[in-house]
Coordinates of C-alpha atoms in Angstrom, one line a residue:
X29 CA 92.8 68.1 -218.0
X30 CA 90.5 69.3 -215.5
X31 CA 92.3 72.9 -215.3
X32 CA 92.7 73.3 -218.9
X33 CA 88.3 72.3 -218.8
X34 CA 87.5 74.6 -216.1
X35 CA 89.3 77.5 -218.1
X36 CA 87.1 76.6 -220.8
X37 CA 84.3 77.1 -219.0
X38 CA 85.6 80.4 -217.3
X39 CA 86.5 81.7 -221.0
X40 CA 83.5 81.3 -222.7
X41 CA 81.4 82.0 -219.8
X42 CA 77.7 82.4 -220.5
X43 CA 78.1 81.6 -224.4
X44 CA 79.4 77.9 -223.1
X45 CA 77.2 75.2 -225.3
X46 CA 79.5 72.7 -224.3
X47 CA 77.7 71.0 -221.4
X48 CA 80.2 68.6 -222.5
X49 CA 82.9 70.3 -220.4
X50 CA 81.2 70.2 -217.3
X51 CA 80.1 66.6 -217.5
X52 CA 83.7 65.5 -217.8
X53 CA 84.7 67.6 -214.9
X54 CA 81.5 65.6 -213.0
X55 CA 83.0 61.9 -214.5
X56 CA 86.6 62.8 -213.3
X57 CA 86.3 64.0 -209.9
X58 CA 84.1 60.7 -209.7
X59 CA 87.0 58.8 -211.4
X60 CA 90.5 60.0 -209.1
X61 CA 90.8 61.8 -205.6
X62 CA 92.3 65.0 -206.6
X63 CA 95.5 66.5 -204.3
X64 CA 94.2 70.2 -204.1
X65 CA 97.5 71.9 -204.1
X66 CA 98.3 70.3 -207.1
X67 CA 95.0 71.0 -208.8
X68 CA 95.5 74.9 -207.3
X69 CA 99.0 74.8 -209.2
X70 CA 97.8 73.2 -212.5
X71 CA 94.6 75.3 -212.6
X72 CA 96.8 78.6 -211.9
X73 CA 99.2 77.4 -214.4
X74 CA 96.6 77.0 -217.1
X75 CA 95.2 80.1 -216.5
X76 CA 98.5 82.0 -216.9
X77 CA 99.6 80.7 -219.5
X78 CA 96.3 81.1 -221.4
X79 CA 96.1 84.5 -220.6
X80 CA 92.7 83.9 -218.5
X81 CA 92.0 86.0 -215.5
X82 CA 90.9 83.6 -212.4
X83 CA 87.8 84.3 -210.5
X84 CA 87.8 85.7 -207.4
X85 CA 86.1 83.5 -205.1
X86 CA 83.5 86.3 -204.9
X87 CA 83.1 86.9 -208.3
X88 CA 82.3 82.6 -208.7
X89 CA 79.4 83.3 -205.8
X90 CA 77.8 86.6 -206.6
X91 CA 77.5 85.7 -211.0
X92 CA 78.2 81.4 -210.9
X93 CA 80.4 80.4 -213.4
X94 CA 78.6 81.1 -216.2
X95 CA 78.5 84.8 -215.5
X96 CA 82.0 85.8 -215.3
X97 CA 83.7 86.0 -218.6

């Protein structure tokens, strides 16, 4: 759930209405103690098979999330 949100938010980018999205990624990481390599491979995954680039970790700090679709 929290890959296929985060592609959301990548997707849609700046024309994201759904604060919606990001709220549930806040109540979840509150909710379970994620294992990053399986997060890494579930967020790759999603990406991939939605036909979504991934940010560049550069890209995510020089535009924010909201500025890279």
């Amino acid at each position: 759930m929290v890959a296929q949100k985060l592609q959301a938010i990548v997707l849609l980018g700046q024309a994201n209405s759904r604060m919606k999205d990001f709220y549930d990624l806040l109540a979840l990481s509150r909710l379970f103690a994620f294992e990053g390599g399986s997060l890494i491979q579930a967020i790759r995954a999603t990406f991939e098979r939605r036909d979504t680039l991934l940010p560049t970790e550069e890209q995510i700090l020089r535009n924010g999330l909201s500025g890279i679709a």
